[in-house]
Each structure stands twice: as C-alpha cells, then as structure tokens.
CSV table of C-alpha atoms and ligand atoms in Angstrom, one decimal:
chain,number,residue,atom,x,y,z
A,493,MET,CA,-5.7,-20.3,21.2
A,494,THR,CA,-4.4,-16.9,22.6
A,495,PRO,CA,-0.7,-16.5,21.8
A,496,ALA,CA,1.5,-15.4,24.7
A,497,VAL,CA,2.2,-11.9,23.6
A,498,ALA,CA,4.4,-9.3,25.3
A,499,VAL,CA,3.2,-5.7,25.4
A,500,HIS,CA,6.0,-3.2,25.4
A,501,LEU,CA,6.2,0.6,25.5
A,502,ALA,CA,7.0,1.8,22.0
A,503,VAL,CA,10.3,3.4,21.1
A,504,ALA,CA,11.0,6.0,18.4
A,505,ALA,CA,12.0,3.3,15.9
A,506,ASP,CA,8.4,1.9,16.1
A,507,ALA,CA,6.9,5.1,14.7
A,508,SER,CA,7.0,4.3,11.0
A,509,ASP,CA,5.4,0.9,11.4
A,510,ILE,CA,2.7,2.2,13.7
A,511,ALA,CA,1.9,5.0,11.2
A,512,ALA,CA,1.7,2.5,8.3
A,513,MET,CA,-0.6,0.3,10.2
A,514,SER,CA,-2.8,3.3,11.1
A,515,ARG,CA,-3.0,4.3,7.5
A,516,GLU,CA,-4.0,0.7,6.4
A,517,LEU,CA,-6.3,-0.3,9.1
A,518,ILE,CA,-7.8,2.9,10.7
A,519,GLU,CA,-7.4,5.8,8.4
A,520,HIS,CA,-8.2,4.0,5.1
A,521,GLY,CA,-10.3,6.2,2.8
A,522,LEU,CA,-9.5,9.2,4.9
A,523,PRO,CA,-6.6,11.6,4.9
A,524,TRP,CA,-3.5,10.1,6.6
A,525,THR,CA,-3.1,12.1,9.7
A,526,TRP,CA,-1.0,9.7,11.9
A,527,ARG,CA,2.2,10.0,10.0
A,528,PRO,CA,5.5,8.8,11.5
A,529,GLN,CA,6.4,12.3,13.0
A,530,ARG,CA,3.1,12.6,14.8
A,531,VAL,CA,3.4,9.0,16.2
A,532,ALA,CA,7.0,9.8,17.3
A,533,ARG,CA,5.7,12.9,19.1
A,534,ALA,CA,3.1,10.7,20.9
A,535,ILE,CA,5.8,8.2,21.8
A,536,ALA,CA,7.8,11.0,23.4
A,537,ALA,CA,4.9,12.7,25.1
A,538,VAL,CA,4.7,12.4,28.9
A,539,ASP,CA,0.8,12.3,29.0
A,540,THR,CA,0.6,9.5,26.4
A,541,ASN,CA,1.3,5.7,26.4
A,542,VAL,CA,2.2,4.1,23.1
A,543,VAL,CA,2.5,0.4,23.3
A,544,VAL,CA,3.3,-2.3,20.8
A,545,VAL,CA,3.3,-6.0,20.3
A,546,ARG,CA,6.1,-7.4,18.1
A,547,GLU,CA,6.3,-11.0,17.0
A,548,GLU,CA,9.6,-12.1,15.4
A,549,GLY,CA,10.3,-8.4,14.9
A,550,VAL,CA,7.1,-7.7,13.0
A,551,LEU,CA,4.6,-5.2,14.4
A,552,SER,CA,1.4,-7.2,15.3
A,553,ALA,CA,-0.5,-4.6,17.3
A,554,PHE,CA,-0.3,-1.1,18.8
A,555,GLY,CA,-2.3,1.2,21.0
A,556,ILE,CA,-2.0,4.9,21.9
A,557,MET,CA,-3.7,6.2,25.0
A,558,GLU,CA,-3.7,9.8,26.2
A,559,TYR,CA,-4.4,11.0,29.7
A,560,LEU,CA,-6.5,14.2,30.1
A,561,ASP,CA,-7.5,15.1,33.6
A,562,ASP,CA,-9.6,12.3,35.0
A,563,ASP,CA,-10.1,10.6,31.6
A,564,ALA,CA,-8.0,8.4,29.5
A,565,TYR,CA,-8.6,8.6,25.7
A,566,LEU,CA,-7.8,5.6,23.5
A,567,VAL,CA,-6.6,7.5,20.4
A,568,LEU,CA,-5.6,4.7,18.1
A,569,PHE,CA,-5.6,1.0,18.3
A,570,ALA,CA,-5.1,-1.8,15.8
A,571,VAL,CA,-4.0,-5.4,15.3
A,572,ARG,CA,-2.4,-6.6,12.0
A,573,ARG,CA,-5.1,-8.3,9.9
A,574,SER,CA,-3.4,-11.7,9.9
A,575,ARG,CA,-3.1,-11.6,13.7
A,576,GLN,CA,-6.7,-10.7,14.5
A,577,ARG,CA,-9.1,-12.8,16.5
A,578,LEU,CA,-6.3,-14.3,18.5
A,579,GLY,CA,-6.7,-12.3,21.7
A,580,ILE,CA,-3.8,-9.9,20.9
A,581,GLY,CA,-6.1,-6.9,20.9
A,582,SER,CA,-7.5,-7.9,24.2
A,583,ALA,CA,-4.0,-8.3,25.7
A,584,VAL,CA,-3.1,-4.8,24.5
A,585,LEU,CA,-6.3,-3.3,25.8
A,586,ARG,CA,-5.9,-5.0,29.2
A,587,TRP,CA,-2.4,-3.5,29.5
A,588,LEU,CA,-3.7,0.0,28.6
A,589,GLU,CA,-6.6,-0.3,31.0
A,590,ALA,CA,-4.3,-1.3,33.9
A,591,ALA,CA,-2.1,1.7,33.1
A,592,ALA,CA,-5.2,4.0,33.1
A,593,VAL,CA,-6.2,2.6,36.5
A,594,ALA,CA,-2.7,3.1,37.8
A,595,ALA,CA,-2.7,6.7,36.5
A,596,GLY,CA,-6.0,7.3,38.4
A,597,ALA,CA,-8.3,7.7,35.4
A,598,CYS,CA,-12.0,7.4,36.1
A,599,ARG,CA,-13.0,6.6,32.5
A,600,ILE,CA,-11.6,5.5,29.2
A,601,ARG,CA,-13.1,7.0,26.0
A,602,VAL,CA,-12.7,5.7,22.5
A,603,ASP,CA,-14.1,6.7,19.1
A,604,ALA,CA,-14.6,4.4,16.2
A,605,ARG,CA,-16.2,4.5,12.8
A,606,ARG,CA,-19.9,3.8,13.2
A,607,ASP,CA,-19.7,1.0,10.5
A,608,ASN,CA,-16.7,-0.7,12.3
A,609,VAL,CA,-18.5,-3.8,13.5
A,610,ALA,CA,-15.3,-5.4,14.6
A,611,ALA,CA,-14.3,-2.5,16.9
A,612,ARG,CA,-17.7,-2.0,18.3
A,613,SER,CA,-18.0,-5.8,19.1
A,614,PHE,CA,-14.5,-5.8,20.6
A,615,TYR,CA,-15.1,-2.8,22.8
A,616,ASN,CA,-18.6,-4.0,23.8
A,617,GLU,CA,-17.0,-7.3,24.8
A,618,HIS,CA,-14.6,-5.4,27.1
A,619,GLY,CA,-17.3,-3.5,28.8
A,620,TYR,CA,-17.5,-0.3,26.8
A,621,HIS,CA,-20.8,1.4,26.3
A,622,GLU,CA,-21.9,3.2,23.2
A,623,VAL,CA,-22.8,6.7,24.2
A,624,ARG,CA,-23.1,8.9,21.1
A,625,ILE,CA,-23.1,8.9,17.3
A,626,THR,CA,-21.7,12.0,15.5
A,627,ALA,CA,-22.8,12.1,11.8
A,628,ARG,CA,-20.0,12.6,9.2
A,629,ARG,CA,-17.4,13.3,11.9
A,630,TYR,CA,-14.4,12.0,9.9
A,631,SER,CA,-13.6,14.3,6.9
A,632,GLY,CA,-17.2,15.2,6.6
A,633,GLN,CA,-18.0,11.6,5.3
A,634,VAL,CA,-17.9,8.9,7.9
A,635,ASP,CA,-20.1,8.7,11.1
A,636,GLN,CA,-18.3,8.3,14.4
A,637,ILE,CA,-19.4,6.4,17.5
A,638,ARG,CA,-18.1,7.3,21.0
A,639,LEU,CA,-17.7,4.5,23.5
A,640,GLU,CA,-16.7,4.7,27.1
A,641,LYS,CA,-15.9,2.5,30.1
A,642,TRP,CA,-16.0,3.7,33.7
A,643,LEU,CA,-13.1,2.4,35.8
A,644,ARG,CA,-14.3,4.0,39.1
A,645,ALA,CA,-16.7,6.7,40.2
A,646,ARG,CA,-15.7,10.3,39.5
A,647,PRO,CA,-14.5,12.0,42.7
A,648,ARG,CA,-16.9,14.6,44.0
B,884,COA,C1,-10.9,-4.3,16.7
B,884,COA,C2,-9.6,-5.0,16.7
B,884,COA,C3,-8.5,-4.1,17.4
B,884,COA,C4,-9.8,-6.3,17.6
B,884,COA,O1,-8.5,-6.9,17.8
B,884,COA,P1,-8.4,-8.5,18.0
B,884,COA,O2,-7.0,-8.8,18.4
B,884,COA,O3,-8.8,-9.2,16.7
B,884,COA,O4,-9.4,-8.8,19.1
B,884,COA,P2,-9.5,-10.1,20.1
B,884,COA,O5,-9.0,-11.3,19.3
B,884,COA,O6,-8.8,-9.8,21.4
B,884,COA,O7,-11.1,-10.2,20.2
B,884,COA,C5,-11.8,-10.2,21.5
B,884,COA,C6,-13.2,-10.3,21.2
B,884,COA,O8,-13.7,-9.1,20.6
B,884,COA,C7,-14.8,-9.4,19.6
B,884,COA,N1,-14.3,-9.2,18.2
B,884,COA,C8,-13.1,-9.0,17.8
B,884,COA,N2,-13.1,-8.9,16.5
B,884,COA,C9,-14.3,-9.1,16.0
B,884,COA,C10,-15.0,-9.1,14.8
B,884,COA,N3,-14.2,-8.9,13.6
B,884,COA,N4,-16.3,-9.3,14.7
B,884,COA,C11,-17.0,-9.5,15.8
B,884,COA,N5,-16.5,-9.5,17.1
B,884,COA,C12,-15.1,-9.3,17.2
B,884,COA,C13,-15.1,-10.9,19.9
B,884,COA,O9,-16.0,-11.0,20.9
B,884,COA,C14,-13.7,-11.4,20.3
B,884,COA,O10,-13.7,-12.6,21.0
B,884,COA,P3,-13.8,-14.0,20.2
B,884,COA,O11,-12.7,-14.0,19.2
B,884,COA,O12,-13.5,-15.0,21.3
B,884,COA,O13,-15.1,-14.1,19.6
B,884,COA,C15,-9.1,-5.4,15.3
B,884,COA,O14,-10.2,-6.0,14.6
B,884,COA,C16,-8.5,-4.3,14.5
B,884,COA,O15,-7.3,-3.9,14.6
B,884,COA,N6,-9.3,-3.7,13.6
B,884,COA,C17,-8.9,-2.7,12.7
B,884,COA,C18,-8.5,-1.4,13.4
B,884,COA,C19,-9.6,-0.9,14.3
B,884,COA,O16,-10.8,-1.0,13.9
B,884,COA,N7,-9.2,-0.3,15.4
B,884,COA,C20,-10.2,0.1,16.4
B,884,COA,C21,-10.7,1.5,16.2
B,884,COA,S1,-9.5,2.7,16.6
C-alpha cells in the first residue's frame, strides 16, 4: 500500500543526508560530485527545486529539479532502498512534475545509467520516453540514457 507521504521543499539542514544518499544510490562506483556544499547551493538556488520526504525524521527520498528556459531537468532523484516500491518515488515525481507545469516548462528531461533497470522502468511507467544513449558518459565508464516527457507543446 502506498504510504501517505508529505513532500517538502528542502532546507539547508537536509544537504548532508541528500549528499549521502546520492553517493550511496546514484553515484556509487563513480566520483562523489554531489557533496553537501553542492546540494546546499542547489537548495538555495532560485532556478532549482530540491524536495524531500522525511519519515520519523529519516530521509526517505529526495529530488532535485532545475529549470532551464522551457525545459525542466531532473538532476538527481532517489528513494532509500528500504522504502522503495511503496509509491514514494511516484509521489515525489508527481510533486516535481506539478511544479514544472506551474513554472511553464514544456518538457522534463532526466538522465540515468543505461543499466539502471529500476529507474528506466520507473520513468517509463510515468510517461518518459527514452531518446538517446551516450556511451561511457559517466567518468568514461558508464553509459547514460536520456529520457524525456513532454508536458505541453513548445510555443512557436
Ligand atoms: C528509481 C526509484 C527512484 C523508484 O522509486 P520507488 O519509490 O521505488 O518507485 P515507486 O514505488 O513509485 O514505483 C512506481 C513504479 O515504477 C516501476 N518501478 C519502480 N522500481 C522498479 C524496479 N526496481 N524494477 C522494475 N520497475 C520498477 C514500477 O512500475 C512501479 O510500480 P509497481 O511497484 O506498482 O510495480 C528508486 O528505485 C531509486 O531510488 N533507485 C536508486 C536511485 C536511482 O536510480 N535514481 C534515479 C536515477 S537519477
């Protein structure tokens, strides 16, 4: 059953936990680039939404979305391993998609590791199409797949 989760805008105090989860679930085997300071800058940035789900004080999920012209870019996104397959990722994604629509974005783009079956299935389930594979995109080792979802037609 999907737990009732509340999605909140992140505050500076969330930066360390987000960075740690990125290192464990997203950047594993690669250089750790999303360290606390970088996350804190994203939290403070006006063109970026950083959101979190906390359950009993523990970080369960987070998402970082940047806005660039007509596009929104889902930069980082993860759900704690023990809380996956409960609908929490879907709740966070729906929140970010609603924010992107409100911001007037035409499209959301997201990149994932090509071998990340969970992420590809998750984004496919939410209407994202796979558009491009870039070989050895991450640290010259890991293939990347680009996905995108159109929210509305691009203005002429
Ligand atoms: C991808 C991820 C965010 C999904 O979060 P989640 O909270 O587990 O997703 P949900 O429970 O909302 O899943 C919704 C649907 O997505 C699909 N899905 C999610 N995880 C899946 C998996 N491991 N395998 C296959 N399909 C999956 C399913 O269709 C699922 O519906 P179902 O559970 O009813 O079958 C999570 O697995 C994760 O954090 N992975 C590690 C970090 C990562 O890869 N981030 C994304 C790249 S930046």
